[in-house]
Coordinates of C-alpha atoms and ligand atoms in Angstrom, one line a residue:
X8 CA 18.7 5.0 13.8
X9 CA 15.6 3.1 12.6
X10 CA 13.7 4.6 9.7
X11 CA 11.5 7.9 10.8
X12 CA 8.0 5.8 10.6
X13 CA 9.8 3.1 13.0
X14 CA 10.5 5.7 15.2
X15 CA 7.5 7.1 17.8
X16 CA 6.4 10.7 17.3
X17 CA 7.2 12.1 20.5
X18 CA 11.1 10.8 19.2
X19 CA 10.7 12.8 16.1
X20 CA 8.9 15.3 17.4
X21 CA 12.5 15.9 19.9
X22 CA 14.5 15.9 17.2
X23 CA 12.9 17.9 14.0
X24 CA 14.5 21.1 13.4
X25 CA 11.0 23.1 12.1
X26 CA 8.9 24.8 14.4
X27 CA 5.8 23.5 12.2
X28 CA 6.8 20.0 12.7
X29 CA 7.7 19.9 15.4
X30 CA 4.4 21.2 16.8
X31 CA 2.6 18.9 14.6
X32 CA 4.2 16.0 16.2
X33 CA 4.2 17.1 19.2
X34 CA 0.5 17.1 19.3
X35 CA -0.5 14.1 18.1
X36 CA 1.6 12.6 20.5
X37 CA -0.5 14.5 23.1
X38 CA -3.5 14.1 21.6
X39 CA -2.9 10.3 20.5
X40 CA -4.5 11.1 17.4
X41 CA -3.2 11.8 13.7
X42 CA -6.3 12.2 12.5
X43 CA -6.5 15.1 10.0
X44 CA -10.1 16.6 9.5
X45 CA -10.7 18.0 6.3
X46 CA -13.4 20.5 6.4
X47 CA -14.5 21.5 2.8
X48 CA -17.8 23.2 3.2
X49 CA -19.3 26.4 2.1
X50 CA -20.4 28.3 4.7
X51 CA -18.9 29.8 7.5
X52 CA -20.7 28.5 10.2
X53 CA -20.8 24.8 8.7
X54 CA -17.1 25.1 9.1
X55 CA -16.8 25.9 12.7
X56 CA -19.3 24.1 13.9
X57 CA -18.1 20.9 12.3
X58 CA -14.4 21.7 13.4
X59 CA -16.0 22.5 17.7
X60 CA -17.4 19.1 17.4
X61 CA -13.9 16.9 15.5
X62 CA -11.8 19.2 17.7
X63 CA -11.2 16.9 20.7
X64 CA -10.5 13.9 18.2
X65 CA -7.5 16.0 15.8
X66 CA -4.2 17.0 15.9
X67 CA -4.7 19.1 12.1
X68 CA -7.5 21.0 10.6
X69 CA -7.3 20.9 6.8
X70 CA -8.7 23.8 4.6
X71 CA -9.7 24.9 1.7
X72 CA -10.6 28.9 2.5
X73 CA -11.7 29.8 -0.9
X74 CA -14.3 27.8 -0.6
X75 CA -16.6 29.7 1.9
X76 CA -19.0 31.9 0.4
X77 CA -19.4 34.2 2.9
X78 CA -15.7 34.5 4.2
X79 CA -14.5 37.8 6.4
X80 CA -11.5 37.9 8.3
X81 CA -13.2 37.2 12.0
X82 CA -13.4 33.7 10.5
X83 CA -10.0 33.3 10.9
X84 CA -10.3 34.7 14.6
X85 CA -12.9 32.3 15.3
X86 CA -10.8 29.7 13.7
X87 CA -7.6 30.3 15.5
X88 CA -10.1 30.3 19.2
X89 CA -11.2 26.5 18.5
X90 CA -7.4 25.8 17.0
X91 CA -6.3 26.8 21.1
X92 CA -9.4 25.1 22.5
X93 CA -9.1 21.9 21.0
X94 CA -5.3 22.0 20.6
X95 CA -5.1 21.0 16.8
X96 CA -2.4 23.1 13.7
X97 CA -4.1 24.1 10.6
X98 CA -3.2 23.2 7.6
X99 CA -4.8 25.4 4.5
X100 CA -4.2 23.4 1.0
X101 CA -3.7 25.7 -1.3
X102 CA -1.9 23.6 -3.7
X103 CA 0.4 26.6 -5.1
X104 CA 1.6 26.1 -8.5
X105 CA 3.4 29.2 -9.7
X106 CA 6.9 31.2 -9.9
X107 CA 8.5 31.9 -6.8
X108 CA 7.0 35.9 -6.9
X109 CA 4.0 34.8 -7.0
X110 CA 3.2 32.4 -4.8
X111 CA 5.5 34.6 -2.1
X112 CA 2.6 37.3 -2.8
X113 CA -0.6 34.7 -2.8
X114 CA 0.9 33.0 0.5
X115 CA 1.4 36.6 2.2
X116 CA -1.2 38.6 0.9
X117 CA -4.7 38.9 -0.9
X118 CA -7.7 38.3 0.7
X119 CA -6.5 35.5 3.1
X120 CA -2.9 36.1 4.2
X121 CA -2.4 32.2 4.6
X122 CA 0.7 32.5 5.8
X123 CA -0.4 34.4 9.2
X124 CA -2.5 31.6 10.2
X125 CA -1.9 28.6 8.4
X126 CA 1.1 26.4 9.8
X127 CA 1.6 24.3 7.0
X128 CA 0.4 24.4 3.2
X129 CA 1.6 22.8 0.5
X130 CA 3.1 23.6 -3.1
X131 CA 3.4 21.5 -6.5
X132 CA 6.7 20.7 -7.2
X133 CA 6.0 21.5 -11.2
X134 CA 7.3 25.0 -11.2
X135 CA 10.6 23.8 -10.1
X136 CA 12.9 25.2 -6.5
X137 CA 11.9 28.7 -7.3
X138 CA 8.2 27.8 -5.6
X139 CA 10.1 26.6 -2.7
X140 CA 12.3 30.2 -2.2
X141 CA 9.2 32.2 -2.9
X142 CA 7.3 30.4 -0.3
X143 CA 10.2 30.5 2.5
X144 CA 10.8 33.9 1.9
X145 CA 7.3 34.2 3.8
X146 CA 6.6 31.6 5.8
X147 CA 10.4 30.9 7.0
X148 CA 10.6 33.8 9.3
X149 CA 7.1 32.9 11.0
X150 CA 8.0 29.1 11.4
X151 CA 5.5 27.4 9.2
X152 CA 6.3 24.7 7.2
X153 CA 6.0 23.4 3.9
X154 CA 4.7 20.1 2.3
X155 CA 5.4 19.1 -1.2
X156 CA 3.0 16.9 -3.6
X157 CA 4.9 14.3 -4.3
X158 CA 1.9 12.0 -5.2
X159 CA -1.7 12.1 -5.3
X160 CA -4.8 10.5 -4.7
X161 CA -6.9 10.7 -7.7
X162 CA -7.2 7.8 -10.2
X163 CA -5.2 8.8 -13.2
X164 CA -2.6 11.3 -11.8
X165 CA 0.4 12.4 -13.4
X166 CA 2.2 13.2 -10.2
X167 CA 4.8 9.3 -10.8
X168 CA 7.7 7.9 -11.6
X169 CA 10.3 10.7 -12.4
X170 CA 8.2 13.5 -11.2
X171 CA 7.7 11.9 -7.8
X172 CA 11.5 11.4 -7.4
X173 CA 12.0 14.8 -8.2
X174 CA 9.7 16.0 -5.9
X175 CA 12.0 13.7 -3.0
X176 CA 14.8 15.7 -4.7
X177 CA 13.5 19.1 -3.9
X178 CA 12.6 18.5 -0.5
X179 CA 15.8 17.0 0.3
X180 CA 17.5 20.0 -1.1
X181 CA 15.3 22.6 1.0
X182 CA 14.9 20.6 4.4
X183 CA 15.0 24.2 6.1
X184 CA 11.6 24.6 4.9
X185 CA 10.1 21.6 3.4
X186 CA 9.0 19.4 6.1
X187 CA 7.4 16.8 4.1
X188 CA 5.0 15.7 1.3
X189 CA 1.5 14.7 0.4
X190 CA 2.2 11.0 -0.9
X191 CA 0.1 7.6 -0.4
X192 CA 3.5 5.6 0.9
X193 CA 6.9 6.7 2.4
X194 CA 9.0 8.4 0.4
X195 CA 12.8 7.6 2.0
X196 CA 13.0 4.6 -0.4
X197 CA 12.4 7.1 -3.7
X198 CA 16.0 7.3 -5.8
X199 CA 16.6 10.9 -5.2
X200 CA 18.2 11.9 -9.1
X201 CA 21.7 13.2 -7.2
X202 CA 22.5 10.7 -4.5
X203 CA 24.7 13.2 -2.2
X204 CA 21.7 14.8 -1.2
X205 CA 20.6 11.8 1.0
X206 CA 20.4 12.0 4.9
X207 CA 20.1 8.9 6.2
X208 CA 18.4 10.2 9.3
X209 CA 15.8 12.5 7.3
X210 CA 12.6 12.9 8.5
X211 CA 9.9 13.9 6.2
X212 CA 6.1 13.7 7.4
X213 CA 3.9 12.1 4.8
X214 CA 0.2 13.4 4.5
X215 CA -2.3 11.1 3.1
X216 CA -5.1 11.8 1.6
X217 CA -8.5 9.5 0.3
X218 CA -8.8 7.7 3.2
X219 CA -12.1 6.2 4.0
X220 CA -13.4 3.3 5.7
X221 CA -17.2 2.7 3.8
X222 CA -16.7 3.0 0.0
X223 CA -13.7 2.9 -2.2
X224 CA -14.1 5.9 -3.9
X225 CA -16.5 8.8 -5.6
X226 CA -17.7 9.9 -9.1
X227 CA -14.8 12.1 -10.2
X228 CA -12.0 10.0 -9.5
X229 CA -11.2 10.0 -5.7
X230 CA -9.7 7.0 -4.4
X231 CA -10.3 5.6 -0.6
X232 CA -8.1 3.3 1.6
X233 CA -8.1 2.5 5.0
X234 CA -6.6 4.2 7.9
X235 CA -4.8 1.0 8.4
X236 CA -3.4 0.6 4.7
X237 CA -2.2 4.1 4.6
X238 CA -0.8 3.9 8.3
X239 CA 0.3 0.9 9.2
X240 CA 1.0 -0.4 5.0
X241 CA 2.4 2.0 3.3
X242 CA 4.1 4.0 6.2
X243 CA 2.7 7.2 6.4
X244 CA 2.1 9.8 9.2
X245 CA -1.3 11.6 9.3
X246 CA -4.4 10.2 7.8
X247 CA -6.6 13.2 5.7
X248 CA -10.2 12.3 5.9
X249 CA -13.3 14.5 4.4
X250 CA -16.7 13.3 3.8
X251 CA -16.1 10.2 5.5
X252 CA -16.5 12.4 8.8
X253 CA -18.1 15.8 8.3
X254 CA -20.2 13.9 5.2
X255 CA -22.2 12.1 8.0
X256 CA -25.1 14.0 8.7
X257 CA -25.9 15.1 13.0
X258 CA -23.1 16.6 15.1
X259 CA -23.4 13.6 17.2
X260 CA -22.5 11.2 14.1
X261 CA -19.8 13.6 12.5
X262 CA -18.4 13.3 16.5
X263 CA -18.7 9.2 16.3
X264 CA -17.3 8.9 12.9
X265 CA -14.2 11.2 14.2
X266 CA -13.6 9.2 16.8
X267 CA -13.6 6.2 14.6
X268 CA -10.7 7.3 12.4
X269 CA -8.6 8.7 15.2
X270 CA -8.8 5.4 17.0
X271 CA -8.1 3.0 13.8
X272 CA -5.2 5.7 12.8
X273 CA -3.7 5.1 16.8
X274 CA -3.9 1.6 16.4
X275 CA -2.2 1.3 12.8
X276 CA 0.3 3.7 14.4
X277 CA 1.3 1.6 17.3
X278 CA 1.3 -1.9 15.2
X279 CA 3.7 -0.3 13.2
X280 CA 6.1 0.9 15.9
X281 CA 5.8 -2.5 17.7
X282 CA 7.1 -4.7 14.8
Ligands
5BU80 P1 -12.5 13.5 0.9 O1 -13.8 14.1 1.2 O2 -11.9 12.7 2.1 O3 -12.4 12.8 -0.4 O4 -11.5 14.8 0.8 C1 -10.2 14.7 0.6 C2 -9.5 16.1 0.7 O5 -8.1 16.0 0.5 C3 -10.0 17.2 -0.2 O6 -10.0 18.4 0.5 C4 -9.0 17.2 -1.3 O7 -8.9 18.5 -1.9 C5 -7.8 16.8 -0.7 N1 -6.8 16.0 -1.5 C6 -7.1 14.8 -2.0 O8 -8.2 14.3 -1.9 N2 -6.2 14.1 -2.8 C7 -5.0 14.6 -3.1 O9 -4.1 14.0 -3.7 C8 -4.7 15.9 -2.5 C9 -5.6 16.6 -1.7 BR1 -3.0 16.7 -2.7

């Protein structure tokens, strides 16, 4: 069997085992699009607007809920109405970082109760396995899914070398829930520290953010490629872009610019399947 990125996503999509990933697959097949929208604005209405007008062009949302100021649960009602309208997961990145009690309690509880809405989030590796069981112990039974950080975008990052191979390591070891990581490149070729662990028909997804097609980066360290680098390059599955969409100003220019990353993320996509 051909490496998973060889391999079209309708194929994966038959064969992975979490509900999550599956879906996730599934709908960018529909939708020909693995365009992921990140929507990182303050206000509520800013959100869904931006997300009614990307909808058509997504197969993932991407949030960052603590960032709206004027937050109330319906916002997750009205979220979940244009998730079914336009056909698109969400995906809230929360980053967790902390023991497995914890994170079990931020991912289920608090103000936000991620885990009954969110399909996938994603976890730093740094705490060690114990994040993992914490986190399956709630999202598990509801079929979400899990993505690890096994590399990041930022100039000067610490998540390399070792770190990022024992990030491969923990996924490989927790396939049940872990479904894939946040990484700029494909991750199957990482030495995994214990060897036995390897599948060679594993199928992690790979999330990449700093994509954007007009400038190379901003002031605080973000670092942009193009859909095409990151898809077609480096091997990865769903392209993250932020400003480079909902940064642009009229609906009808966020909806242009949307359309623009989904059709050069299709394209890198089916080069890479036809070589
Ligand atoms: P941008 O506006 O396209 O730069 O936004 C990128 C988003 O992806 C933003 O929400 C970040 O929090 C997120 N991100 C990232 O940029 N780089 C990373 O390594 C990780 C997340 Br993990």
């Amino acid at each position: 069997m051909p490496s998973a990125h060889l391999q079209t996503y309708a194929q994966r999509a038959q064969k992975h085992a979490n509900p999550a990933a599956k879906a996730l697959l599934e709908t960018i097949e529909r939708k020909k699009s693995n365009l992921c929208v990140s929507v990182d604005v303050t206000k509520q209405a800013d959100f869904l607007r931006i997300i009614d007008v990307v909808g058509p062009y997504i197969c993932l949302v991407k949030t960052h809920i603590d960032i709206i100021e004027d937050f109330d649960p319906s916002l997750i009602d009205r979220l979940r109405e244009l998730s079914e309208k336009h056909d698109f997961l969400i995906f809230e990145d929360r980053k967790f970082a902390d023991i497995g009690n914890t994170v079990a309690l931020q991912y289920s509880s608090g103000v936000y109760k991620i885990a009954s809405w969110s399909h996938i989030t994603n976890a730093h590796p740094v705490p060690g396995p114990g994040i993992i069981s914490g986190l399956a112990s709630v999202g598990r039974p509801l079929g979400r899914g899990l993505l690890l950080l096994a590399e990041m975008s930022s100039k000067g990052n610490l998540a390399t070398g070792a770190y990022t191979a024992e990030a491969v390591h923990m996924a490989r070891t927790h396939r049940d829930f872990v479904v894939g990581f946040i990484a700029m490149r494909r991750m199957e070729s990482v030495p995994t520290p214990d060897a036995s662990v390897v599948d060679e028909d594993e199928d992690f997804l790979v999330l990449t953010p700093g994509v954007g097609l007009d400038v190379k980066g901003d002031a605080m360290g973000q670092q942009y490629r193009t859909p095409r680098e990151v898809v077609f390059e480096s091997g990865c599955d769903v392209i993250i872009v932020g400003r480079g969409i909902y940064g642009k100003g009229s609906d009808a220019e966020v909806q242009a610019q949307a359309e623009r990353y989904r059709k050069e993320g299709w394209a890198a996509y089916e080069d890479r399947i036809s070589t």
